[in-house]
Coordinates of C-alpha atoms in Angstrom, one line a residue:
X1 CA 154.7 31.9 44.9
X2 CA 155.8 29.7 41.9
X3 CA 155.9 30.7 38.3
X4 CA 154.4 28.3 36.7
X5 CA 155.2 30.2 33.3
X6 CA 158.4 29.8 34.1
X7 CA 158.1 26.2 34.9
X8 CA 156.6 25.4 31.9
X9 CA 159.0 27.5 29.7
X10 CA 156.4 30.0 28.0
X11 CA 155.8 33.5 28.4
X12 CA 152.9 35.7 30.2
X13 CA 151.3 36.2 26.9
X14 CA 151.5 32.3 25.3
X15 CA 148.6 31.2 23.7
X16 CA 146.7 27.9 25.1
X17 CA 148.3 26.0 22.2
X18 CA 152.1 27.3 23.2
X19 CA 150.9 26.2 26.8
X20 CA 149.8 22.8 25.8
X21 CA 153.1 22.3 23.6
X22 CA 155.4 23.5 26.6
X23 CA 153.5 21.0 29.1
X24 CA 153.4 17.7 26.8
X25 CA 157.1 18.4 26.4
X26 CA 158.5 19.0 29.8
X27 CA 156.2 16.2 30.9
X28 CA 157.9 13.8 28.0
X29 CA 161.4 14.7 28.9
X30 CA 160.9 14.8 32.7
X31 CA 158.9 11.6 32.9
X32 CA 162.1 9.0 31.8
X33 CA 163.8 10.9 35.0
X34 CA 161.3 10.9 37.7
X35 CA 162.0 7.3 38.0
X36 CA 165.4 6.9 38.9
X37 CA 165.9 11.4 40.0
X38 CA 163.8 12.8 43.2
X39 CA 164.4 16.3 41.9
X40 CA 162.6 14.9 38.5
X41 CA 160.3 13.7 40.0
X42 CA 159.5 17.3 41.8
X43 CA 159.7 19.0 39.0
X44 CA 157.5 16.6 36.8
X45 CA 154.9 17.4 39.5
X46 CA 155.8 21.6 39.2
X47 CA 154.8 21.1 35.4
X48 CA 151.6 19.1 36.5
X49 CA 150.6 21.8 39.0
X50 CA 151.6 24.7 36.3
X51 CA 149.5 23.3 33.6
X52 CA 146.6 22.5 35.4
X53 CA 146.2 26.3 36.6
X54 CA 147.7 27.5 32.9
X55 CA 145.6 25.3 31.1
X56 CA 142.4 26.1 32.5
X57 CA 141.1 29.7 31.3
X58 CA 139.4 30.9 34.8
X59 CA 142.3 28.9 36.8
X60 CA 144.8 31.5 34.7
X61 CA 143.0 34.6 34.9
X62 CA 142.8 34.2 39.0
X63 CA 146.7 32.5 38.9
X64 CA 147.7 36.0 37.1
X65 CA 146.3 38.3 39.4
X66 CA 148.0 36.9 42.6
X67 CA 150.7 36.4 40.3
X68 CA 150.8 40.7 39.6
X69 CA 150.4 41.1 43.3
X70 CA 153.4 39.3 43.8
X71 CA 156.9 41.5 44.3
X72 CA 159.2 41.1 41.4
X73 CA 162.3 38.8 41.5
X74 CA 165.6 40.8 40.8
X75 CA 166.1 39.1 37.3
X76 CA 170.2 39.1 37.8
X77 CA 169.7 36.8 41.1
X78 CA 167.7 33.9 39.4
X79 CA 169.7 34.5 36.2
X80 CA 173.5 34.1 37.8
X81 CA 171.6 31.4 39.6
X82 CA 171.1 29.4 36.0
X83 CA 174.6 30.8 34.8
X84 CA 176.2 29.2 37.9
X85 CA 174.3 25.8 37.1
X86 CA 174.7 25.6 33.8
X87 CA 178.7 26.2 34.5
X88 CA 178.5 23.8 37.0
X89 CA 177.1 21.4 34.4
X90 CA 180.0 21.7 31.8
X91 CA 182.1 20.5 34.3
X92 CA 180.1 18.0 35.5
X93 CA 179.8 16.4 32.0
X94 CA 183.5 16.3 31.3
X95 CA 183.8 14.7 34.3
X96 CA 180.9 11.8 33.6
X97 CA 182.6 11.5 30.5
X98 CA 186.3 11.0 32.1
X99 CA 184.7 8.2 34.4
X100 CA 182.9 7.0 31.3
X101 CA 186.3 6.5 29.4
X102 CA 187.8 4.9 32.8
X103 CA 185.0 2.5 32.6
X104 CA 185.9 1.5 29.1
X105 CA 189.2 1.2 29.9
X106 CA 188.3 -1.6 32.2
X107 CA 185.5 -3.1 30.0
X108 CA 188.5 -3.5 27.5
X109 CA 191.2 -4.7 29.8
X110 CA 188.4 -7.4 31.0
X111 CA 187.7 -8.3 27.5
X112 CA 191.5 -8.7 26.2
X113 CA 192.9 -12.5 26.7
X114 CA 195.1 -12.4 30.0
X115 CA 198.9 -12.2 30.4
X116 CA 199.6 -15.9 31.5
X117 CA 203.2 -15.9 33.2
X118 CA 203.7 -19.8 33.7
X119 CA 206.2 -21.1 36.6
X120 CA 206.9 -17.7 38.2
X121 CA 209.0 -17.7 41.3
X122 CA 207.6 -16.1 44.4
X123 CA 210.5 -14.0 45.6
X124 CA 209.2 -13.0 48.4
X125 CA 205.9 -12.9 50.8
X126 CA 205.0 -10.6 53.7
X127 CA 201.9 -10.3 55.7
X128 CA 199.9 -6.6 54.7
X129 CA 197.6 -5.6 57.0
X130 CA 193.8 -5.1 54.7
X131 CA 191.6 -4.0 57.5
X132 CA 191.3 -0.7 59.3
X133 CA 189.2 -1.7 62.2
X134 CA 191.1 -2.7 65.2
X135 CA 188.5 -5.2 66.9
X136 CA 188.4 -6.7 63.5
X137 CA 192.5 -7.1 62.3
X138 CA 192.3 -8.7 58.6
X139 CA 195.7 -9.9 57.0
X140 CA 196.7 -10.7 53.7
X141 CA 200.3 -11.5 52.0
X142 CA 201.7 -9.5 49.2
X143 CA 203.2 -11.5 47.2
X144 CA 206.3 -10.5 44.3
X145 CA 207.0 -12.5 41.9
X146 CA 209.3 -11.5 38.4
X147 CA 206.5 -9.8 36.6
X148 CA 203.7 -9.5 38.8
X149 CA 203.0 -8.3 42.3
X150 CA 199.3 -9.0 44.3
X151 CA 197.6 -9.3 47.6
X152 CA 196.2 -12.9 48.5
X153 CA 193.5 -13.7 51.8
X154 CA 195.1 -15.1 54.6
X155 CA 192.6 -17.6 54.5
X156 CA 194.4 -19.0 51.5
X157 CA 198.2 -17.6 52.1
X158 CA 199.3 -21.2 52.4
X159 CA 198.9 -21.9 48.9
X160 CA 202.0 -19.9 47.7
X161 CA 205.0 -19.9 49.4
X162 CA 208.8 -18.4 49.1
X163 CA 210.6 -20.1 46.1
X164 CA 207.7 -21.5 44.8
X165 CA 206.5 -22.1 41.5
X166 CA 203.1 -20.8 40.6
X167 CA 201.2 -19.5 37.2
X168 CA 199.5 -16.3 37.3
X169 CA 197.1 -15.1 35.4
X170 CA 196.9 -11.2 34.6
X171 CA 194.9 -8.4 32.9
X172 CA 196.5 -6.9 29.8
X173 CA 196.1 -3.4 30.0
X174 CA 195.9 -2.1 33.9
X175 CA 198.1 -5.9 35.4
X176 CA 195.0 -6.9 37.8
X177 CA 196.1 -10.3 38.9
X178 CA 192.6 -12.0 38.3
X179 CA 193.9 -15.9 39.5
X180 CA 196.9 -17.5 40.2
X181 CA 197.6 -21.5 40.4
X182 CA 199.8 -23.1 42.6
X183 CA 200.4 -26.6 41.5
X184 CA 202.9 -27.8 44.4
X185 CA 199.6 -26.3 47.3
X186 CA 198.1 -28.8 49.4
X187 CA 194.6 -27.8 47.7
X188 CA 196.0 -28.7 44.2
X189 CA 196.4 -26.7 41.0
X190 CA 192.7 -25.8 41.2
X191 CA 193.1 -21.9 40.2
X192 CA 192.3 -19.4 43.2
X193 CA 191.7 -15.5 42.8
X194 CA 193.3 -13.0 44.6
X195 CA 192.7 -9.9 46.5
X196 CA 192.0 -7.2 43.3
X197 CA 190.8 -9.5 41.1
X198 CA 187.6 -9.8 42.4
X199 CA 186.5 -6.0 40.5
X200 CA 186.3 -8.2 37.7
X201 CA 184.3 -11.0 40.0
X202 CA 182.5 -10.6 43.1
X203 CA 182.1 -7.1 42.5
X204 CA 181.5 -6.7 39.1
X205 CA 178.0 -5.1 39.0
X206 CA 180.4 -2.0 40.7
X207 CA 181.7 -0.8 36.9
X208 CA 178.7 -1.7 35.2
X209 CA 176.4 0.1 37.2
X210 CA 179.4 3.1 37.5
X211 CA 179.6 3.3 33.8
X212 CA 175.6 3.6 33.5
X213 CA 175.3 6.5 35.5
X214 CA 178.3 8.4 33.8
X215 CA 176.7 7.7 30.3
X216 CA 173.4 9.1 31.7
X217 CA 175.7 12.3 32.9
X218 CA 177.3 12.7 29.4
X219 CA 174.1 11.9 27.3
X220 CA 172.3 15.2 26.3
X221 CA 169.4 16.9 26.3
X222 CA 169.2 16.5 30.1
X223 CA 168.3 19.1 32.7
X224 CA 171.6 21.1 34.1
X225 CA 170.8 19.3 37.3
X226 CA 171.0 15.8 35.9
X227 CA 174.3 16.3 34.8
X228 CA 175.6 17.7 38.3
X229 CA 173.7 15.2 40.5
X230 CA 175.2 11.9 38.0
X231 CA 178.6 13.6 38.7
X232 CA 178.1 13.8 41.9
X233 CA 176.8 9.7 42.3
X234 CA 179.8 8.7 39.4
X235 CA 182.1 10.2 41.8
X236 CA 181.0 8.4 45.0
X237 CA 181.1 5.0 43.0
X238 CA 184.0 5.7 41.1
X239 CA 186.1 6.3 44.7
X240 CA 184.2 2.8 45.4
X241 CA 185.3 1.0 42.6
X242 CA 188.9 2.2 43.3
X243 CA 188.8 0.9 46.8
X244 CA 187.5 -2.5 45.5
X245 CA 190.3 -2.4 43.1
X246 CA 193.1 -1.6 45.5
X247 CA 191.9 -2.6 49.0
X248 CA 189.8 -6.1 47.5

């Protein structure tokens, strides 16, 4: 059966008042989580249940005599049960907070002016394959010039070619190539953006929406759950956001 004493965070003997207190505050905190956390959003209810029994005198006095009835917990279980969470969630915070930095890392090198390298040389340009499905082969040329080195669609490949003078625009800090002009392509010196760029394009809801779940996993006052289950999500998008960056 479920305590809802200890749901609510009071003791067998609290007063109506300390049972009132304990409900309006869980129900404050958990209430900006049940939106966006399913495990919130149980326990919001828990509290609910717990303080309609609690706070009604005859509900109470019937809720504690099943509740006497009921074996007693070994207290070491459900305690290195909240020791192991709340270990868990130390970890889980530091990590938030290493993805968190990692997304300002990229907020900053978007921000900072790009590297423009005017009339590099393309030394040299190879096909890459960029798909792992072999129904569906994908190509793309990796192309080196003297200071920078990126991936562009096949779609496009005959815009640069070997010995050919193109500008190329790149990211200060991590040296994402975010477009590159070719003035001698048949297209024209219309800039065009390569494969990796596009974190800072097509897919740049990816950070933003990375970065908000790692500051909700680093902000506190949250439940030792929060914190492992935003780890766990940051972690999923951050391995996302370095395919996009390395495969896109």
């Amino acid at each position: 059966m479920q305590n809802y004493y200890r749901v609510l965070g009071v003791g067998l003997a609290a007063t109506a008042q300390e049972i009132e207190k304990a409900y309006l505050r869980q129900r404050a905190r958990l209430k900006r989580l049940a939106a966006a956390d399913r495990a919130m959003k149980a326990r919001l209810a828990d509290v609910e249940t717990g303080y309609d029994i609690l706070g009604n005198a005859r509900r109470r006095v019937a809720y504690d005599l099943l509740l006497a009835q009921e074996p007693p917990l070994p207290a070491s279980d459900s305690r290195r049960a909240d020791e192991r969470m709340a270990g868990w969630a130390v970890w889980a915070r530091r990590f938030n907070a290493a993805v968190l930095g990692c997304c300002l890392l990229l907020g900053l090198d978007w921000a900072l002016p790009l590297r423009h390298y005017r009339q590099e040389t393309v030394r040299s340009r190879f096909p890459v394959s960029v798909s792992a499905s072999l129904s569906s082969p994908q190509l793309a040329y990796r192309v080196h010039t003297e200071h920078t080195t990126f991936r562009l669609p096949s779609a496009i490949g005959y815009r640069v070619r070997e010995d050919q003078r193109i500008d190329v625009w790149q990211t200060p800090l991590l040296g994402v190539v975010s477009k590159v002009s070719a003035p001698d392509s048949p297209d024209g010196p219309a800039p065009f953006q390569p494969y990796g760029g596009t974190l800072y394009g097509t897919f740049f809801l990816l950070p933003l929406l990375l970065a908000a779940v790692a500051g909700t996993g680093v902000w506190p006052g949250h439940l030792a759950e929060t914190y492992v289950n935003t780890a766990a999500v940051g972690g999923l998008l951050a391995i996302l956001t370095l395919v996009v960056l390395l495969w896109f």
